[in-house]
XYZ file of C-alpha atoms in Angstrom:
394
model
C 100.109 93.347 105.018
C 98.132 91.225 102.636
C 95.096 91.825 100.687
C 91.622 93.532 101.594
C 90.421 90.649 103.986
C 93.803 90.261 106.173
C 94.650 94.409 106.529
C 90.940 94.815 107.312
C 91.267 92.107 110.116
C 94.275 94.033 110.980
C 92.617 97.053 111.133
C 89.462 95.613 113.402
C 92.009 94.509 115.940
C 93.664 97.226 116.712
C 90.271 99.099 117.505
C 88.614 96.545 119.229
C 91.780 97.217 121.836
C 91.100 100.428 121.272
C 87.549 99.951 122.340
C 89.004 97.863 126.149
C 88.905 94.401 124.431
C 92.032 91.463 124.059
C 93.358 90.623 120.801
C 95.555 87.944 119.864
C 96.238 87.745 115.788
C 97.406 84.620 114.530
C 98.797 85.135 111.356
C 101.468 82.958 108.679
C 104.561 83.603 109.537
C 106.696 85.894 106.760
C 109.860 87.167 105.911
C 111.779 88.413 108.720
C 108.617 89.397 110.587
C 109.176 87.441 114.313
C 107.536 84.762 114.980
C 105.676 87.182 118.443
C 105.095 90.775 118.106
C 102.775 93.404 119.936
C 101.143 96.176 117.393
C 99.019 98.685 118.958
C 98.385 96.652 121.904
C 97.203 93.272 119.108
C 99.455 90.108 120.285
C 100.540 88.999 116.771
C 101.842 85.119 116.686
C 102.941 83.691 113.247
C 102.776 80.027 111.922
C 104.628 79.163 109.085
C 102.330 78.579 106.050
C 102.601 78.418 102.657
C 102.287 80.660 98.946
C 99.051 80.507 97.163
C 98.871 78.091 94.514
C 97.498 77.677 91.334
C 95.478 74.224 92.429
C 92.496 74.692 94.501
C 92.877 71.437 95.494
C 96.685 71.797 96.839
C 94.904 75.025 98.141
C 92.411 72.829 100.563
C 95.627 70.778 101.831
C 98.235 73.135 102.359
C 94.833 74.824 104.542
C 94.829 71.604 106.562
C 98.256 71.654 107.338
C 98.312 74.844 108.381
C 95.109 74.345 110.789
C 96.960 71.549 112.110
C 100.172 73.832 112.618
C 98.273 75.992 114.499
C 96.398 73.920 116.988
C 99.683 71.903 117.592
C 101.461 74.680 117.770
C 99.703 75.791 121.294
C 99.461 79.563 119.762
C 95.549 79.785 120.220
C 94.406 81.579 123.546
C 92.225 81.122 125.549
C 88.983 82.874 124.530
C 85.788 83.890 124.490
C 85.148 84.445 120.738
C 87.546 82.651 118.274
C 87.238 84.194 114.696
C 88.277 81.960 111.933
C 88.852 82.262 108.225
C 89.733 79.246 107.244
C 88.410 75.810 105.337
C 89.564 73.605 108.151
C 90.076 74.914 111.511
C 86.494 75.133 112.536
C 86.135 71.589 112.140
C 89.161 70.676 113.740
C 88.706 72.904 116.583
C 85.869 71.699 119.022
C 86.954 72.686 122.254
C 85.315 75.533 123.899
C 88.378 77.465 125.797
C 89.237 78.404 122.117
C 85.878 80.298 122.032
C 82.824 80.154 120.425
C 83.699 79.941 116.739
C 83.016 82.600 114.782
C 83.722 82.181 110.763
C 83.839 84.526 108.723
C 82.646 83.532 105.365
C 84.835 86.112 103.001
C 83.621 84.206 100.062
C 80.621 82.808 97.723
C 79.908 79.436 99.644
C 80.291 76.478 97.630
C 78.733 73.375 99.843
C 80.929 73.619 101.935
C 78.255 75.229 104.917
C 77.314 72.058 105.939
C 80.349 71.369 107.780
C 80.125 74.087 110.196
C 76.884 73.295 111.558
C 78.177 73.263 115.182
C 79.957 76.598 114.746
C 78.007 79.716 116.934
C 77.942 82.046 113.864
C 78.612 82.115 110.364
C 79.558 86.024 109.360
C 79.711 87.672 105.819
C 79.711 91.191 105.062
C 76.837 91.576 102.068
C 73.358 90.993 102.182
C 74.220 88.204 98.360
C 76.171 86.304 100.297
C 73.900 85.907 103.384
C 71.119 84.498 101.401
C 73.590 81.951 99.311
C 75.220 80.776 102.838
C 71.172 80.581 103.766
C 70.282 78.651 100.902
C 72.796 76.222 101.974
C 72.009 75.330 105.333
C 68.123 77.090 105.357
C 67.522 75.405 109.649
C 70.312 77.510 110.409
C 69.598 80.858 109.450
C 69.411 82.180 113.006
C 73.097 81.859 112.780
C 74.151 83.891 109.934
C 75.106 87.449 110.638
C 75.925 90.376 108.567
C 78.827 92.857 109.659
C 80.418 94.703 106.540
C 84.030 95.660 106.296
C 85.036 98.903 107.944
C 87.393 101.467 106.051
C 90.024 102.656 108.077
C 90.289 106.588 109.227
C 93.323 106.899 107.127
C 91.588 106.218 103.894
C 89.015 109.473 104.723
C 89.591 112.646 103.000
C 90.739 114.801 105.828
C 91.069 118.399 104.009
C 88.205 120.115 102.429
C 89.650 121.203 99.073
C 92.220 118.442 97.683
C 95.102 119.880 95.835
C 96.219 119.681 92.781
C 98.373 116.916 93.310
C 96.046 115.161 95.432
C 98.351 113.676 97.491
C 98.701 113.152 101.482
C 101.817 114.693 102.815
C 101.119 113.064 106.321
C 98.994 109.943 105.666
C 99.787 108.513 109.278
C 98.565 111.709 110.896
C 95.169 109.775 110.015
C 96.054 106.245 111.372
C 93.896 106.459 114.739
C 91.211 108.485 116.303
C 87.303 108.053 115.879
C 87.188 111.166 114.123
C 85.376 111.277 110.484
C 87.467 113.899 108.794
C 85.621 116.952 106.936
C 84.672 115.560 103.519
C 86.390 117.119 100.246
C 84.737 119.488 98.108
C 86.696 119.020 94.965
C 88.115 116.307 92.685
C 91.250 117.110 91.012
C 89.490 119.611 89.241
C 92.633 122.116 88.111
C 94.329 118.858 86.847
C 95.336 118.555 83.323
C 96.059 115.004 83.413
C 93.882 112.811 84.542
C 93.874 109.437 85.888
C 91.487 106.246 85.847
C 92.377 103.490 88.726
C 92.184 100.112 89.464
C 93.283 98.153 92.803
C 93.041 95.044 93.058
C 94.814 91.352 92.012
C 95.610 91.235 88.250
C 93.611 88.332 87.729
C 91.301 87.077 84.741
C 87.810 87.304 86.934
C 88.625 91.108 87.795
C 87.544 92.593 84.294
C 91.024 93.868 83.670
C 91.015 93.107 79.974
C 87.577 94.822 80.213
C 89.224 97.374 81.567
C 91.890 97.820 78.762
C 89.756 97.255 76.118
C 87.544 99.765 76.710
C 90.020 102.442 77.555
C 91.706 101.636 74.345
C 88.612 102.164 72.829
C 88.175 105.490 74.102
C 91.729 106.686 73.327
C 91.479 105.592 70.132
C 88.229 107.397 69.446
C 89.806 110.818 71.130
C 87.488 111.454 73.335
C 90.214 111.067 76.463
C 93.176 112.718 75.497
C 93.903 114.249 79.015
C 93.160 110.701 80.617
C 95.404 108.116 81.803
C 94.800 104.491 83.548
C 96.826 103.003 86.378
C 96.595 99.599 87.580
C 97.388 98.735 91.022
C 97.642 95.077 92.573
C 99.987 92.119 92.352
C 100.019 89.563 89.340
C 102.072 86.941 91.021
C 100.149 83.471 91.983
C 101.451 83.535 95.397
C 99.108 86.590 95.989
C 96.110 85.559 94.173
C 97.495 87.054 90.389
C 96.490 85.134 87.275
C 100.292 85.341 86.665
C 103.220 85.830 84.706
C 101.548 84.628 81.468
C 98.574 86.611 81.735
C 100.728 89.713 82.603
C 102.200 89.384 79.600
C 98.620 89.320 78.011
C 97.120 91.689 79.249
C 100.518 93.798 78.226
C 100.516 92.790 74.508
C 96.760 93.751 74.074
C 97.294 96.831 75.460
C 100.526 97.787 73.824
C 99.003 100.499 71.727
C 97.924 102.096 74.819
C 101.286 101.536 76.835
C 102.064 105.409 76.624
C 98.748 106.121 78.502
C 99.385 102.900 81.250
C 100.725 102.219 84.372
C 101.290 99.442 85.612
C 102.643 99.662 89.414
C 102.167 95.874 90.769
C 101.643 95.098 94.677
C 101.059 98.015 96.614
C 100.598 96.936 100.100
C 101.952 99.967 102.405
C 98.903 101.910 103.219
C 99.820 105.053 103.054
C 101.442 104.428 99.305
C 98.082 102.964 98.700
C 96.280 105.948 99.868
C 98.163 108.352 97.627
C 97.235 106.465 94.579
C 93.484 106.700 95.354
C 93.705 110.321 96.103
C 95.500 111.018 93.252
C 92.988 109.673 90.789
C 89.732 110.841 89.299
C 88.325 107.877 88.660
C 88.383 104.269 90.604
C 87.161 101.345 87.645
C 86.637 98.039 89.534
C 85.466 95.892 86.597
C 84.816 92.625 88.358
C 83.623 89.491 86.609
C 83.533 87.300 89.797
C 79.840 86.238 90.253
C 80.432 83.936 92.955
C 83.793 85.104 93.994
C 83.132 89.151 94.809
C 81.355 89.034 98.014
C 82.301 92.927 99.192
C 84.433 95.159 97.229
C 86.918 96.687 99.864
C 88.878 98.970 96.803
C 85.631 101.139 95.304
C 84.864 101.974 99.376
C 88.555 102.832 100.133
C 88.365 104.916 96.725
C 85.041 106.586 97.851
C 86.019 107.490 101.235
C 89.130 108.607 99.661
C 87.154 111.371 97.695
C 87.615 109.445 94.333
C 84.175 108.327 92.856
C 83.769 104.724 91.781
C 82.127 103.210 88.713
C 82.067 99.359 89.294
C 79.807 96.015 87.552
C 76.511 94.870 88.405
C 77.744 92.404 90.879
C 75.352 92.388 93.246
C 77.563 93.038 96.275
C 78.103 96.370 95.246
C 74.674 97.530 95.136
C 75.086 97.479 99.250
C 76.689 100.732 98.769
C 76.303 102.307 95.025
C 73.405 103.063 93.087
C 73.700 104.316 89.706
C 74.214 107.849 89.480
C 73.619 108.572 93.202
C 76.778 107.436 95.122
C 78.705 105.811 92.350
C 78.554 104.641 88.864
C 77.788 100.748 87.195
C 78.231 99.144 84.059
C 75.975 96.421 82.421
C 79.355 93.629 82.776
C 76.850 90.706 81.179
C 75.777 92.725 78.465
C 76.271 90.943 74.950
C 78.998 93.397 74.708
C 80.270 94.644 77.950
C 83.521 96.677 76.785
C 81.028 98.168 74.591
C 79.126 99.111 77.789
C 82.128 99.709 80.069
C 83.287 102.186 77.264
C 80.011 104.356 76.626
C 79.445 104.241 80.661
C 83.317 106.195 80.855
C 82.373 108.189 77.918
C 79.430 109.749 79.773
C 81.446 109.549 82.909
C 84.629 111.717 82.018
C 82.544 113.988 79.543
C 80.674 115.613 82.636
C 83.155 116.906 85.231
C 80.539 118.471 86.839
C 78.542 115.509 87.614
C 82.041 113.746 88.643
C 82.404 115.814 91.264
C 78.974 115.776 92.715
C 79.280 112.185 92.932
C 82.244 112.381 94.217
C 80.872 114.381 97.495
C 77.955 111.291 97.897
C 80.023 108.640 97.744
C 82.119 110.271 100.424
C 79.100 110.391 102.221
C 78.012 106.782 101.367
C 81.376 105.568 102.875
C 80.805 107.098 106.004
C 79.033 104.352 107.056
C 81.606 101.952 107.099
C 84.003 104.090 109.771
C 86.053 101.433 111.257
C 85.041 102.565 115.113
C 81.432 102.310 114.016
C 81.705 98.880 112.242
C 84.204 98.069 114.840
C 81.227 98.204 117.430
C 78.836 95.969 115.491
C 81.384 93.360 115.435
C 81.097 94.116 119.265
C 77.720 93.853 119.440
C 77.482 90.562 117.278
C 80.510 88.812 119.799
C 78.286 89.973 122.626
C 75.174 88.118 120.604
C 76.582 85.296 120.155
C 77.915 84.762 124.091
C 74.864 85.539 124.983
C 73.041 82.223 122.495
C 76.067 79.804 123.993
C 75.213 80.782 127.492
C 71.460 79.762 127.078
C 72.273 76.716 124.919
C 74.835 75.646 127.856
C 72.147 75.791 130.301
């Protein structure tokens, strides 16, 4: 299915059906998935695109000839709101049966604003990134909405005491419904081994070496003998990975470790996905990415999961932790953050008690990001936004 951004688009379309609306989801085209397909009443149509490569600026042109494959292509509907995400298409596209176009800005801006002046909104889903997207174009700040990502119903703990294994016997059971399933009382508490997770690309600006360092730290220093880490996400440069050789890096400094690591690669069936967060204690997303983490999909799926998440100071996660209330951080641009990753796990893991209290408010804290609820403020914003073309047409 992708990464965070494309399931969550995924997700959002099949409820806004849900909710009496039309969806058409134009997607690259892959594998032996057809080129047409209906999912949960979502028309899907495919363009063929390309892998994810290492140049930024291939990146840009391989994004142009795509656009180009898809307005040629005569796969775009008639509309009333087009949603982009995309470098090129909302310059390219100017005619109005498309839809007013909608972009959503999944990333740090980097000049590029100024191009979509004409556009009717420019979307992004934490309060950072609004004000960098409005230091960019500061006339058009009328235009710039925020509407966070929604976690699906599946991810939500639906029993009230988790098992010992922690995992979900049924996770499509949870697919659909507008339900928000009873939150769980426990984390993995009769466990003897436990686990530390990460989910996400294997990439240099995700912390990962962080990550590693600091667990090797606290192995070595015996304070987590019952503890183990696995790592979760794909490494390959076609999905956004740092790659082979940095695999093989992150491997070799960790080697003294490799009995208490997992390393599981691309996970992108959700209900595989789901297991893995309900069958850890502990969700470590140890980003670096100061102008490339604008959200932070992974510690929300963990939290709504029932698995309590300690993340960096990015800003973008302060939307939805604060220290010791619904999650934990770490001081990442400390003069020695593995130092400060390390002592924050230290305190963490020593205090089971604690772990699970925080575990039952960032359940809570998640609950705000339901995908019917968020669903309905992307609703809400479409209906905005029709309502601003039809008094500028007039």
């Amino acid at each position: 299915m992708g990464g965070a951004v494309e399931r969550n688009w995924f997700n959002l379309g099949q409820e806004f059906v849900r909710q009496g609306h039309q969806v058409t989801h134009i997607s690259r085209a892959y594998g032996d998935l057809p080129d047409t397909e209906k999912i949960a009443g979502v028309i899907h149509k495919r363009v063929k695109g390309f892998n994810t490569p290492k140049s930024l600026l291939v990146l840009k042109l391989y994004d142009l000839v795509y656009s180009w494959r898809v307005i040629n292509a005569g796969v775009l509907p008639e509309a009333d709101i087009l949603v982009t995400n995309t470098f090129w298409l909302p310059i390219l596209i100017r005619h109005q049966r498309f839809g007013a176009v909608y972009i959503h800005v999944g990333r740090y801006p980097k000049g590029q604003m100024r191009f979509y002046r004409h556009v009717a909104r420019l979307q992004t889903v934490t309060s950072p990134v609004v004000a960098a997207i409005a230091q960019e174009i500061p006339d058009l700040r009328a235009k710039i909405s925020l509407v966070p990502y929604p976690i699906a119903a599946a991810f939500y703990a639906k029993q009230a005491n988790l098992d010992q294994t922690n995992q979900i016997e049924h996770p499509e059971e949870m697919a659909n419904g507008d339900r928000v399933p009873e939150q769980p009382n426990s984390i993995n508490a009769n466990k003897q081994a436990k686990t530390i997770l990460y989910v996400g690309r294997v990439h240099p600006e995700k912390g990962i070496e962080l990550l590693l360092a600091a667990f090797q730290k606290l192995v070595k220093s015996g304070i987590a003998p019952n503890w183990q880490l696995t790592i979760v996400g794909p490494w390959e440069t076609k999905y956004g990975g740092g790659g082979e050789d940095y695999l093989q890096k992150l491997q070799t400094m960790s080697n003294a470790i490799s009995d208490r690591l997992n390393w599981v690669g691309a996970v992108f069936d959700q209900a595989q996905l789901i297991n893995y967060y309900r069958s850890a204690d502990l969700f470590v997303y140890p980003s670096l990415a100061e102008k490339g983490e604008t959200f932070g999909c992974a510690p929300l799926e963990a939290m709504a999961s029932g698995c309590p998440a300690l993340v960096s100071g990015l800003e973008c996660f302060q939307d939805f932790i604060s220290e010791g209330e619904s999650g934990f951080i770490f001081d990442h641009r400390s003069a020695d953050p593995v130092t400060s990753l390390a002592d924050q796990l230290k305190i963490i893991i020593s205090d089971q008690q604690k772990l699970a209290a925080i575990a039952q408010t960032s359940y809570q804290a998640a609950q705000a990001y339901a995908l019917p609820q968020v669903a309905k403020q992307y609703l809400a914003d479409f209906e905005a936004v029709l309502k601003e073309s039809a008094v500028d047409h007039h």
